[in-house]
Amino acid sequence: MEKLEIQRIEKEKWQQLEAKDLERRNEELEELYLLEGCFPEAEKRKQHIRLLSQWKHYIECDGSPDPSASQEINTFISLWKEETNETFEEVIAKSKLVLHLIEKLKLILLEMPSYDLQDKNIIQYHGSILELQELLHFKFNMATEILLREASTIADLDSGNMERVIQDENVTLYVWANLKKNPRYRSVRFSETQIGFEIPRILATSDIALRVLHTHYDHVTPLLTVPTLLQKHSSAVTHTVKDEVKSIEAALSKEFQEEYKHRKSDSHSIHEEEIKDEEQVDTEVPTSFVQEESEATKYELEMKLLSENVSAAQLLLIENAPEKPRLLEDNEVDMCQFTALGGVYHLDILELPPQCKSVKGWMIMEILKEGLQKYIYPPVTTEDFETESAFPPIGVMLEIHENVIFFEDPMVARWDAEGKHWKTDGISNVVYESEERLISFSLESLGPVTLIQDTHIHMPYQSWELRPLNVDKVLLTVTTVFTEIQIQIKEDLCLLASVKLNNKKHSSILEGKWMTPISFIIALKETGLNIFPTEHSHFYVAVNYKIPLVEMKAYRQMALLCSAFAFGWSKWNIKCDSKKVIFKVREHLTKEEEPIQNPNWALLMFSGDRAQRLKIDEYSEAFSEALKEETEFHSTLYHMVKDFASEEAMEKIRSSSCQLVDSVCRMLLSIRLLSYS
């Protein structure tokens, strides 16, 4: 009986708490809506910054084209195509601008909200990127041909062959011309490097040149497409809100017309002169008042539209694809599962062009109409040879780019030009020397190759923490199997604070560089520190699945509170169902950069519509959703922490920068701590 009585009392308490929560739900949601006004406000600021950037480019008049203007970019491409006889150094100098234009176009596609991007713009930008990439590679080929024509004039005195290495921050050229055709000279090593080839006898006796064009960027892997789902959603929202604006304008106009008629009938007994004066005043006041009210209502609805669009864009970031993009061919690399790192090594056997000759003080040069030609190895027809012995694989040794971290032995992939994808066949004898940062392998035929790593090597995460540092700056720490990554966020910028490998600090080229969130995410991915799941990642990682809407609401509200509260990983998050998330939270107002020893965490459970403080803690033996004594339900995280927060903390939250909140939310949505840890 006592047990039944206890259960009855508990049930009554629960019902009372639910009734109380329901009673104040609308009030709490309205307050949350006002706080979340920082998201559309931040988006308006970003729109303003984009407009300022366009204006700045216009007034600078530095001769560089606006990549978003098709006429300007087409003119730039046409003019550069007409330029001939450029040296490799001249092409490298021009490539800096070209790479900058490509980078700007990619950032436009990634940073511009989908609801502001039209299909024709996406097609235009993609087309411009591809044209610039193709033209840049064409120019490198032309410059290589010019260099090889003069090979005999810059040949090495000892070997009689020509060797040249040209290094730059974005590209490195290694080229060797076989002028002597010595059958015993089969090991090619470029001076002061470990890069080289082991070539068969048939190549050692041929008029060929070997080239390694290492582009530190990847212009080979096909571009990703921009999702169009959001555009359809935004279009629907736009029409809905526009209709709402029209109906409210009509209602306001009708309301004030009726009010005016009512006033006119009440004043009918007044003298005619006074009636005329009053009619004039009454006519002017309601008209101006209607206009002011209409403008204010329009602004509110515009912000509502923007808020709807921002929410839809955020939700799209964490929605999982229902299926993989397509079926793969045999030996094809799944680029949803793997990532190319360290750029692309364009390995080529080239036909040596006719050499320039000095005749009576004149340099005579034969220029072939077809330009630089590739030497086909092995040849298409091999009937007269024993293929395996006459055309053995070519040995290749490459140095790994210093800015890239491989956490496992990298895989080598070759580009299949016909299928337009990376493949792993035709590659053998792969040896990776991690200390020397060298990789060697054998290729049946040369072409573009790259090194690939598992995209999800850092997932799932082992733990994470988000805590404030000082005014408008927070620190996000993500711990994985291999590394601990610390990211600082302030206003609309992110910075890689530190990277630890095996509990030892690792220096990175990114440290100390403040970047916008999108640029920061791209840079981190390119160095091998990929902690950013994609829409297909759930096919390759054991995911702690959470309903996207619940996850999005949690990240938005965590970002709202991040200036005064710290959040952390909880082992219980995996125990609750997909409709709820669990994490640790505590007030954090200290300015010290070092974490607090033995902090007093509260454990919160959030379902998107209800927040509650749990009775258990991280050290409890079993999971329970029981409510902590003397606590209540709330509809938002903001009102939940308000129950135990100081006034200073709440004031700090209310005065937070909208840019900081937006940037933190963007990083949380991109890393997806609640689903991938």
XYZ file of C-alpha atoms in Angstrom:
677
model
C 0.000 0.000 0.000
C 2.802 2.395 0.891
C 4.382 1.747 -2.495
C 1.120 2.521 -4.296
C 0.715 5.690 -2.237
C 4.228 6.829 -3.125
C 3.541 6.174 -6.817
C 0.266 8.120 -6.600
C 1.998 11.096 -4.971
C 4.789 11.002 -7.561
C 2.257 10.880 -10.386
C 0.382 13.867 -8.951
C 3.617 15.842 -8.645
C 4.502 14.982 -12.252
C 1.077 16.066 -13.508
C 1.327 19.331 -11.552
C 4.747 20.036 -13.084
C 3.446 19.249 -16.572
C 0.446 21.535 -16.049
C 2.718 24.331 -14.817
C 5.022 23.844 -17.805
C 2.066 23.939 -20.201
C 0.693 27.072 -18.554
C 3.864 29.107 -19.141
C 4.896 27.467 -22.431
C 3.684 30.276 -24.716
C 5.362 32.920 -22.575
C 8.695 31.042 -22.586
C 8.555 30.360 -26.332
C 7.841 34.031 -27.030
C 10.889 35.031 -24.974
C 12.992 32.431 -26.802
C 11.764 33.795 -30.148
C 13.005 37.258 -29.152
C 16.404 35.854 -28.131
C 16.671 33.855 -31.359
C 16.197 37.089 -33.274
C 20.008 37.182 -33.220
C 20.096 34.579 -36.028
C 18.260 36.634 -38.693
C 20.099 39.713 -37.401
C 23.452 37.967 -37.957
C 22.303 36.940 -41.443
C 21.422 40.573 -42.263
C 24.921 41.586 -41.180
C 26.440 38.924 -43.438
C 24.355 40.212 -46.339
C 25.611 43.720 -45.587
C 29.238 42.482 -45.488
C 28.783 40.764 -48.870
C 27.458 44.002 -50.380
C 30.348 45.976 -48.871
C 32.803 43.458 -50.304
C 31.360 43.951 -53.794
C 31.513 47.727 -53.391
C 35.111 47.550 -52.092
C 36.139 45.497 -55.129
C 34.431 48.020 -57.403
C 36.184 51.100 -55.975
C 39.621 49.438 -55.730
C 39.887 49.153 -59.539
C 42.897 46.835 -59.251
C 42.272 45.158 -62.602
C 41.122 41.847 -61.139
C 37.690 40.636 -62.272
C 34.665 40.155 -60.060
C 34.281 36.348 -60.217
C 30.517 36.579 -59.683
C 30.134 38.755 -62.815
C 30.093 36.431 -65.837
C 31.102 39.172 -68.282
C 34.185 40.121 -66.261
C 35.337 36.547 -65.688
C 34.782 35.629 -69.360
C 36.812 38.657 -70.461
C 39.613 37.684 -68.058
C 39.673 34.104 -69.413
C 39.644 35.253 -73.063
C 42.481 37.737 -72.552
C 44.662 35.194 -70.744
C 44.078 32.602 -73.464
C 45.508 35.072 -75.985
C 48.745 35.470 -74.016
C 51.437 33.110 -75.319
C 55.064 32.161 -74.602
C 54.699 32.601 -70.854
C 57.425 31.043 -68.722
C 56.584 28.737 -65.849
C 57.441 31.476 -63.363
C 55.087 33.898 -65.129
C 52.262 31.337 -65.081
C 52.856 30.696 -61.370
C 52.616 34.455 -60.691
C 49.308 34.654 -62.622
C 48.036 31.459 -60.965
C 47.815 33.226 -57.593
C 45.042 35.463 -58.952
C 43.329 32.527 -60.684
C 43.358 30.429 -57.497
C 42.018 33.426 -55.574
C 39.119 33.764 -58.049
C 38.335 30.035 -57.823
C 38.434 30.243 -54.021
C 36.062 33.232 -54.021
C 33.586 31.426 -56.278
C 33.646 28.324 -54.081
C 33.084 30.468 -50.981
C 30.137 32.216 -52.660
C 28.545 28.812 -53.287
C 29.193 27.686 -49.699
C 28.593 30.921 -47.775
C 25.673 32.310 -49.740
C 22.442 30.972 -48.236
C 20.681 28.562 -50.581
C 17.566 30.749 -50.572
C 19.640 33.573 -52.099
C 21.179 31.348 -54.790
C 19.353 30.841 -58.059
C 19.946 27.781 -60.237
C 21.342 29.932 -63.055
C 23.913 31.446 -60.645
C 25.003 28.018 -59.417
C 25.470 26.827 -63.015
C 27.342 30.038 -63.880
C 29.724 29.793 -60.899
C 30.383 26.083 -61.469
C 31.091 26.801 -65.128
C 33.497 29.632 -64.272
C 35.363 27.434 -61.765
C 35.803 24.629 -64.310
C 36.960 27.032 -67.041
C 39.529 28.624 -64.725
C 40.796 25.228 -63.576
C 41.153 23.921 -67.127
C 42.827 27.112 -68.353
C 45.314 27.098 -65.461
C 46.353 23.499 -66.192
C 46.597 24.300 -69.912
C 48.916 27.213 -69.107
C 51.129 24.965 -66.968
C 51.385 22.545 -69.913
C 52.291 25.375 -72.300
C 54.966 26.648 -69.906
C 56.353 23.108 -69.529
C 56.645 22.833 -73.331
C 58.583 26.122 -73.512
C 60.911 24.875 -70.771
C 61.489 21.522 -72.507
C 62.301 23.190 -75.859
C 65.319 24.752 -74.141
C 66.320 21.562 -72.295
C 69.584 21.145 -74.209
C 70.757 24.655 -73.259
C 70.335 24.068 -69.518
C 71.442 20.408 -69.393
C 73.509 19.136 -66.473
C 77.210 18.902 -67.376
C 77.732 15.609 -65.515
C 74.745 13.576 -66.664
C 74.016 15.387 -69.906
C 70.313 15.393 -69.045
C 68.171 18.346 -67.994
C 66.624 18.628 -64.555
C 64.600 21.520 -63.154
C 62.710 22.091 -59.908
C 60.475 25.182 -59.515
C 58.772 25.601 -56.138
C 55.956 27.884 -55.050
C 53.428 27.962 -52.198
C 50.662 26.533 -54.410
C 52.481 24.388 -56.962
C 55.819 22.602 -57.414
C 57.250 21.452 -60.755
C 59.784 18.640 -61.111
C 60.850 18.008 -64.725
C 63.597 15.782 -66.193
C 64.517 15.568 -69.884
C 66.219 12.422 -71.204
C 68.738 13.983 -73.600
C 71.485 11.320 -73.457
C 69.212 8.239 -73.616
C 71.622 6.178 -71.539
C 70.064 2.693 -71.024
C 71.825 2.377 -67.651
C 70.371 5.652 -66.335
C 67.093 4.255 -65.029
C 66.889 5.791 -61.565
C 65.770 9.430 -61.694
C 66.076 11.504 -58.489
C 65.495 15.244 -58.370
C 68.305 17.023 -56.561
C 67.826 17.904 -52.883
C 64.607 15.873 -52.783
C 63.519 12.260 -52.427
C 61.121 12.557 -55.359
C 61.882 10.430 -58.381
C 61.163 7.535 -60.718
C 62.454 4.061 -61.496
C 61.980 3.705 -65.246
C 62.274 0.624 -67.504
C 64.941 0.309 -70.177
C 62.561 1.192 -73.024
C 61.934 4.635 -71.475
C 65.597 5.178 -70.633
C 66.388 4.969 -74.349
C 63.494 7.125 -75.598
C 63.109 10.850 -76.359
C 61.019 11.573 -73.304
C 60.671 13.908 -70.358
C 59.314 13.016 -66.932
C 57.226 15.535 -65.047
C 55.771 15.740 -61.554
C 53.443 18.719 -61.312
C 52.392 18.771 -57.665
C 49.443 21.111 -57.251
C 48.844 21.668 -53.530
C 45.157 22.037 -54.367
C 42.755 19.556 -55.973
C 41.282 20.629 -59.307
C 40.664 17.043 -60.406
C 37.977 15.710 -58.057
C 34.542 16.800 -59.383
C 32.860 19.724 -57.622
C 30.120 19.037 -55.105
C 26.646 20.241 -56.042
C 24.731 22.750 -53.931
C 21.522 21.321 -52.390
C 18.346 22.615 -54.028
C 15.924 21.312 -51.397
C 16.199 24.529 -49.392
C 15.528 26.700 -52.423
C 12.130 25.025 -52.870
C 11.357 25.432 -49.172
C 12.437 29.084 -49.215
C 10.352 29.783 -52.288
C 7.268 28.409 -50.546
C 8.019 30.401 -47.391
C 8.587 33.562 -49.442
C 5.208 33.282 -51.179
C 3.472 32.559 -47.874
C 4.997 35.590 -46.163
C 4.372 37.868 -49.146
C 0.704 36.860 -49.091
C 0.679 37.537 -45.360
C 2.157 41.023 -45.928
C -0.548 41.837 -48.495
C -3.391 40.593 -46.290
C -2.128 42.564 -43.264
C -1.711 45.714 -45.364
C -5.295 45.331 -46.601
C -6.564 44.687 -43.077
C -4.739 47.745 -41.704
C -6.066 49.923 -44.519
C -9.646 48.690 -43.983
C -9.405 49.134 -40.214
C -8.290 52.741 -40.449
C -10.844 53.550 -43.148
C -13.640 52.338 -40.852
C -12.180 54.300 -37.937
C -12.119 57.407 -40.084
C -15.798 56.957 -41.151
C -16.790 56.509 -37.522
C -15.080 59.744 -36.524
C -16.712 61.546 -39.432
C -20.254 60.499 -38.409
C -19.643 61.488 -34.755
C -18.564 64.974 -35.739
C -21.474 65.561 -38.185
C -23.187 68.071 -35.819
C -20.172 70.387 -35.790
C -20.077 73.495 -37.955
C -19.256 73.007 -41.620
C -15.945 74.903 -41.436
C -14.786 72.826 -38.464
C -15.868 69.636 -40.248
C -13.766 70.563 -43.273
C -10.712 71.276 -41.099
C -11.172 68.075 -39.107
C -11.673 66.004 -42.244
C -8.377 67.305 -43.600
C -6.510 66.507 -40.357
C -8.221 63.128 -39.929
C -7.434 62.218 -43.517
C -3.724 63.014 -43.128
C -3.181 61.333 -39.757
C -4.654 57.907 -40.536
C -2.884 57.789 -43.931
C 0.572 58.456 -42.454
C -0.170 56.196 -39.513
C -1.222 53.383 -41.885
C 2.034 53.816 -43.800
C 4.146 53.676 -40.619
C 2.263 50.641 -39.332
C 2.523 49.003 -42.729
C 6.306 49.600 -42.897
C 6.790 48.236 -39.374
C 4.689 45.187 -40.192
C 6.615 44.630 -43.414
C 9.908 44.724 -41.492
C 8.605 42.253 -38.916
C 7.457 39.890 -41.641
C 10.731 40.241 -43.534
C 12.589 39.250 -40.359
C 10.128 36.395 -39.902
C 10.879 35.233 -43.446
C 14.614 35.515 -42.828
C 14.265 33.642 -39.540
C 12.321 30.855 -41.306
C 14.963 30.626 -44.024
C 17.854 30.581 -41.550
C 16.168 27.789 -39.550
C 15.577 25.787 -42.733
C 19.227 26.251 -43.764
C 20.426 25.127 -40.334
C 18.178 22.075 -40.406
C 19.492 21.153 -43.852
C 23.046 21.086 -42.455
C 22.259 18.142 -40.179
C 19.749 16.156 -42.204
C 20.962 12.731 -43.323
C 20.689 11.597 -46.927
C 18.270 8.680 -47.340
C 20.674 6.773 -49.616
C 24.183 6.856 -51.073
C 24.644 9.013 -54.215
C 25.188 6.140 -56.680
C 26.590 2.662 -57.217
C 30.370 2.480 -57.551
C 32.445 0.719 -60.180
C 35.019 -1.910 -59.250
C 38.049 -0.337 -57.504
C 36.417 3.116 -57.584
C 37.125 5.282 -54.546
C 34.003 6.305 -52.650
C 34.539 10.041 -52.184
C 31.800 10.115 -49.557
C 33.942 7.761 -47.462
C 37.431 9.024 -48.342
C 39.074 12.431 -48.774
C 41.984 13.390 -51.039
C 44.724 15.127 -49.013
C 47.909 16.968 -49.925
C 46.807 18.030 -53.403
C 47.284 16.153 -56.674
C 50.507 14.788 -58.204
C 50.241 15.029 -61.993
C 52.705 12.335 -63.161
C 53.463 12.498 -66.888
C 55.736 10.943 -69.489
C 56.053 13.594 -72.198
C 57.447 13.434 -75.711
C 60.570 15.561 -75.818
C 59.914 18.457 -78.233
C 62.539 19.438 -80.864
C 65.419 21.278 -79.197
C 66.386 24.827 -80.086
C 69.645 25.212 -82.068
C 72.122 28.063 -82.266
C 72.959 29.013 -85.870
C 75.165 32.037 -86.551
C 74.063 33.803 -83.388
C 70.397 32.989 -83.960
C 68.337 30.529 -81.924
C 66.250 28.376 -84.242
C 63.310 26.603 -82.641
C 60.878 24.194 -84.257
C 57.400 24.590 -82.771
C 55.052 21.676 -83.262
C 51.497 22.576 -84.169
C 50.005 19.948 -81.834
C 51.927 21.305 -78.828
C 53.042 19.255 -75.839
C 52.275 15.566 -76.331
C 52.118 12.736 -73.825
C 54.199 9.634 -74.441
C 51.898 6.604 -74.365
C 53.218 3.977 -71.975
C 52.551 1.149 -72.288
C 51.692 1.571 -75.994
C 48.197 0.774 -77.173
C 49.514 -2.001 -79.470
C 51.896 -4.426 -77.738
C 51.604 -7.425 -80.056
C 55.320 -7.478 -80.874
C 56.381 -7.476 -77.224
C 56.050 -9.607 -74.144
C 54.084 -6.982 -72.237
C 55.050 -7.910 -68.685
C 58.791 -7.918 -69.380
C 58.944 -5.115 -71.981
C 56.607 -2.671 -70.216
C 56.968 -3.208 -66.458
C 55.341 -0.816 -63.954
C 57.100 2.479 -63.271
C 58.406 3.069 -59.758
C 57.423 6.383 -58.172
C 58.590 8.030 -54.935
C 56.819 11.141 -53.596
C 57.179 13.453 -50.632
C 54.018 14.125 -48.611
C 52.949 17.745 -48.243
C 54.230 19.146 -44.944
C 50.875 20.705 -43.951
C 48.922 17.436 -44.104
C 48.484 14.946 -41.242
C 47.836 11.273 -41.986
C 46.629 9.296 -38.962
C 46.826 5.972 -40.805
C 48.853 4.797 -43.784
C 47.486 6.743 -46.771
C 45.985 4.969 -49.765
C 47.176 5.852 -53.261
C 44.523 6.516 -55.899
C 44.878 7.221 -59.616
C 42.557 9.354 -61.727
C 40.438 7.549 -64.304
C 39.923 10.217 -66.968
C 37.295 8.179 -68.798
C 35.119 7.427 -65.766
C 35.860 10.793 -64.086
C 36.665 9.253 -60.689
C 39.567 8.017 -58.546
C 40.485 4.316 -58.645
C 42.896 2.075 -56.720
C 43.717 -0.531 -59.384
C 46.939 -0.456 -61.410
C 48.905 0.483 -58.243
C 51.249 -1.934 -56.435
C 54.189 -2.166 -53.998
C 52.988 0.740 -51.826
C 55.454 1.593 -49.040
C 54.763 4.422 -46.578
C 57.556 5.880 -44.424
C 55.781 8.033 -41.862
C 58.890 9.480 -40.183
C 60.468 10.580 -43.480
C 57.034 11.530 -44.905
C 57.697 9.520 -48.070
C 55.523 7.155 -50.066
C 56.651 4.906 -52.912
C 54.641 2.703 -55.248
C 54.545 1.242 -58.760
C 52.162 2.392 -61.497
C 51.218 0.534 -64.656
C 50.800 3.878 -66.429
C 51.376 7.435 -65.256
C 48.666 10.026 -64.671
C 47.264 12.140 -61.824
C 47.509 10.445 -58.412
C 46.496 11.534 -54.937
C 46.707 10.250 -51.372
C 43.445 9.493 -49.613
C 42.402 9.068 -45.994
C 39.196 7.908 -44.383
C 36.970 10.993 -44.089
C 35.573 9.732 -40.777
C 38.817 8.702 -39.113
C 38.080 11.059 -36.178
C 34.490 9.896 -35.753
C 32.770 9.157 -33.497
C 34.294 11.650 -31.064
C 35.301 10.503 -27.584
C 34.251 13.685 -25.773
C 33.736 17.419 -26.217
C 33.387 20.648 -24.262
C 32.204 24.175 -25.069
C 33.043 26.940 -22.590
C 33.333 30.736 -22.554
C 36.791 32.329 -22.331
C 36.061 36.029 -21.969
C 33.859 38.691 -23.534
C 32.432 37.317 -26.799
C 34.943 34.476 -27.103
C 34.436 30.751 -26.504
C 36.573 27.608 -26.684
C 35.339 24.377 -28.283
C 37.366 21.236 -27.540
C 36.787 18.004 -29.471
C 38.635 14.851 -28.416
C 38.964 11.970 -30.875
C 40.845 8.659 -30.874
C 43.915 10.312 -32.405
C 43.834 13.952 -31.395
C 42.462 16.772 -29.277
C 41.410 19.818 -31.295
C 40.752 23.194 -29.656
C 38.875 25.869 -31.589
C 38.410 29.467 -30.451
C 35.381 31.375 -31.729
C 34.894 35.130 -31.462
C 32.250 37.180 -33.253
C 32.203 35.827 -36.835
C 35.701 34.267 -36.800
C 37.268 30.922 -35.840
C 40.836 30.003 -34.932
C 42.672 26.711 -34.406
C 43.979 27.198 -30.858
C 45.872 23.904 -30.538
C 46.182 20.346 -31.817
C 47.453 17.491 -29.673
C 48.604 14.171 -31.124
C 49.171 11.394 -28.589
C 48.921 14.044 -25.810
C 51.755 16.045 -27.402
C 51.250 19.486 -28.926
C 51.453 19.479 -32.718
C 52.278 22.662 -34.600
C 49.948 23.426 -37.506
C 50.138 26.025 -40.257
C 46.596 27.079 -39.304
C 47.395 28.033 -35.715
C 46.973 31.743 -35.022
C 44.959 32.416 -38.204
C 41.455 33.828 -37.700
C 39.051 32.772 -40.471
C 35.335 32.846 -41.185
C 33.587 29.591 -40.173
C 33.279 28.254 -43.755
C 36.917 29.022 -44.636
C 38.009 27.521 -41.321
C 36.079 24.290 -41.952
C 37.617 23.959 -45.448
C 41.140 24.605 -44.106
C 40.762 22.049 -41.303
C 39.509 19.406 -43.744
C 42.442 20.045 -46.090
C 44.986 19.386 -43.331
C 43.399 16.056 -42.362
C 41.622 17.317 -39.225
C 38.155 16.491 -40.498
C 35.550 16.639 -37.717
C 32.723 17.697 -39.998
C 30.209 14.965 -40.926
C 28.379 15.164 -44.237
C 24.858 14.118 -45.150
C 26.241 10.659 -46.064
C 28.468 10.132 -43.000
C 25.895 8.028 -41.156
C 26.506 5.261 -43.700
C 30.142 4.962 -42.560
C 30.083 5.804 -38.826
C 28.271 4.245 -35.887
C 25.998 7.228 -35.223
C 24.088 8.066 -32.052
C 21.108 9.119 -34.155
C 19.051 12.080 -32.959
C 16.035 13.594 -34.695
C 17.460 16.534 -36.724
C 14.926 19.078 -35.416
C 15.756 18.213 -31.780
C 19.474 18.379 -32.519
C 19.152 21.728 -34.292
C 17.115 23.273 -31.457
C 19.701 22.079 -28.930
C 22.608 23.646 -30.867
C 20.739 26.937 -31.343
C 19.941 27.238 -27.649
C 23.418 26.110 -26.551
C 24.843 28.869 -28.759
C 22.514 31.403 -27.100
C 23.883 30.419 -23.669
C 27.562 29.894 -24.590
C 28.798 33.279 -23.322
C 27.948 32.403 -19.693
C 27.596 28.608 -19.563
C 29.878 25.678 -20.309
C 28.535 22.513 -21.948
C 30.083 19.065 -22.044
C 29.754 15.494 -23.280
C 27.716 13.055 -21.221
C 27.934 9.276 -21.410
C 24.146 9.137 -20.907
C 23.412 10.795 -24.261
C 23.726 7.424 -25.966
C 21.286 5.830 -23.516
C 18.298 8.083 -24.193
C 16.174 7.683 -27.325
C 16.506 9.615 -30.588
C 13.929 12.222 -29.507
C 16.114 13.486 -26.654
C 19.665 14.700 -26.064
C 21.609 14.771 -22.798
C 24.621 16.934 -21.961
C 26.375 18.531 -19.009
C 26.017 22.225 -18.221
C 27.391 24.639 -15.633
C 27.658 28.375 -15.161
C 31.091 29.648 -16.193
C 31.932 33.312 -15.642
C 35.672 33.065 -14.894
C 38.096 34.476 -17.434
C 40.870 31.910 -16.954
C 41.807 29.958 -20.078
C 42.616 26.805 -18.104
C 39.638 24.541 -17.328
C 38.263 24.464 -13.778
C 39.314 21.440 -11.736
C 36.419 19.201 -10.600
C 33.610 21.462 -11.877
C 30.097 21.012 -10.553
C 28.106 19.935 -13.619
C 24.317 19.699 -13.920
C 22.878 17.086 -16.254
C 20.168 18.304 -18.616
C 17.865 16.369 -20.916
C 16.257 18.224 -23.811
C 13.621 17.081 -26.316
C 13.316 20.276 -28.352
C 10.093 21.227 -26.521
C 10.988 20.350 -22.934
C 14.119 20.726 -20.812
C 14.616 19.047 -17.457
C 17.414 18.555 -14.971
C 18.175 14.898 -14.256
C 18.621 13.338 -10.844
C 21.545 11.175 -11.973
C 25.078 12.431 -12.629
C 28.003 11.153 -14.736
C 29.045 8.731 -11.981
C 25.657 7.102 -11.427
C 25.516 3.361 -11.974
C 22.329 3.252 -14.051
C 20.472 5.568 -16.395
C 17.237 7.184 -15.238
C 15.119 10.044 -16.575
C 13.988 10.895 -13.048
C 13.700 14.612 -12.350
C 16.099 16.177 -9.852
C 14.417 17.140 -6.593
C 13.023 20.672 -6.330
C 13.373 21.323 -10.076
C 10.767 21.892 -12.780
C 10.170 21.389 -16.483
C 10.743 24.212 -18.910
C 10.102 24.640 -22.617
C 13.596 25.989 -23.369
C 17.167 25.560 -22.167
C 17.297 29.280 -21.452
C 14.497 29.085 -18.884
C 15.870 25.811 -17.508
C 19.285 27.286 -16.624
C 17.598 30.469 -15.424
C 16.364 28.471 -12.408
C 19.904 28.028 -11.068
C 21.858 30.814 -12.818
C 23.130 34.079 -11.372
C 21.763 37.412 -12.577
C 25.228 38.240 -13.954
C 25.125 35.124 -16.154
C 21.654 35.916 -17.485
C 22.622 39.502 -18.246
C 25.687 38.254 -20.115
C 23.476 35.996 -22.233
C 21.086 38.838 -23.066
C 23.969 41.079 -24.148
C 25.792 38.455 -26.255
C 26.955 39.359 -29.748
C 24.612 37.998 -32.418
C 27.669 37.205 -34.563
C 29.200 35.041 -31.822
C 25.942 33.151 -31.270
C 25.566 32.567 -35.008
C 29.197 31.400 -35.442
C 29.021 29.028 -32.458
C 25.762 27.600 -33.764
C 27.325 27.121 -37.211
C 30.260 25.182 -35.732
C 27.990 23.016 -33.563
C 25.792 22.223 -36.562
C 28.871 21.405 -38.659
C 30.542 19.148 -36.059
C 27.298 17.557 -34.752
C 28.592 16.755 -31.273
C 25.339 15.220 -30.045
C 25.065 12.656 -32.866
C 28.703 11.809 -33.536
C 30.073 11.278 -30.014
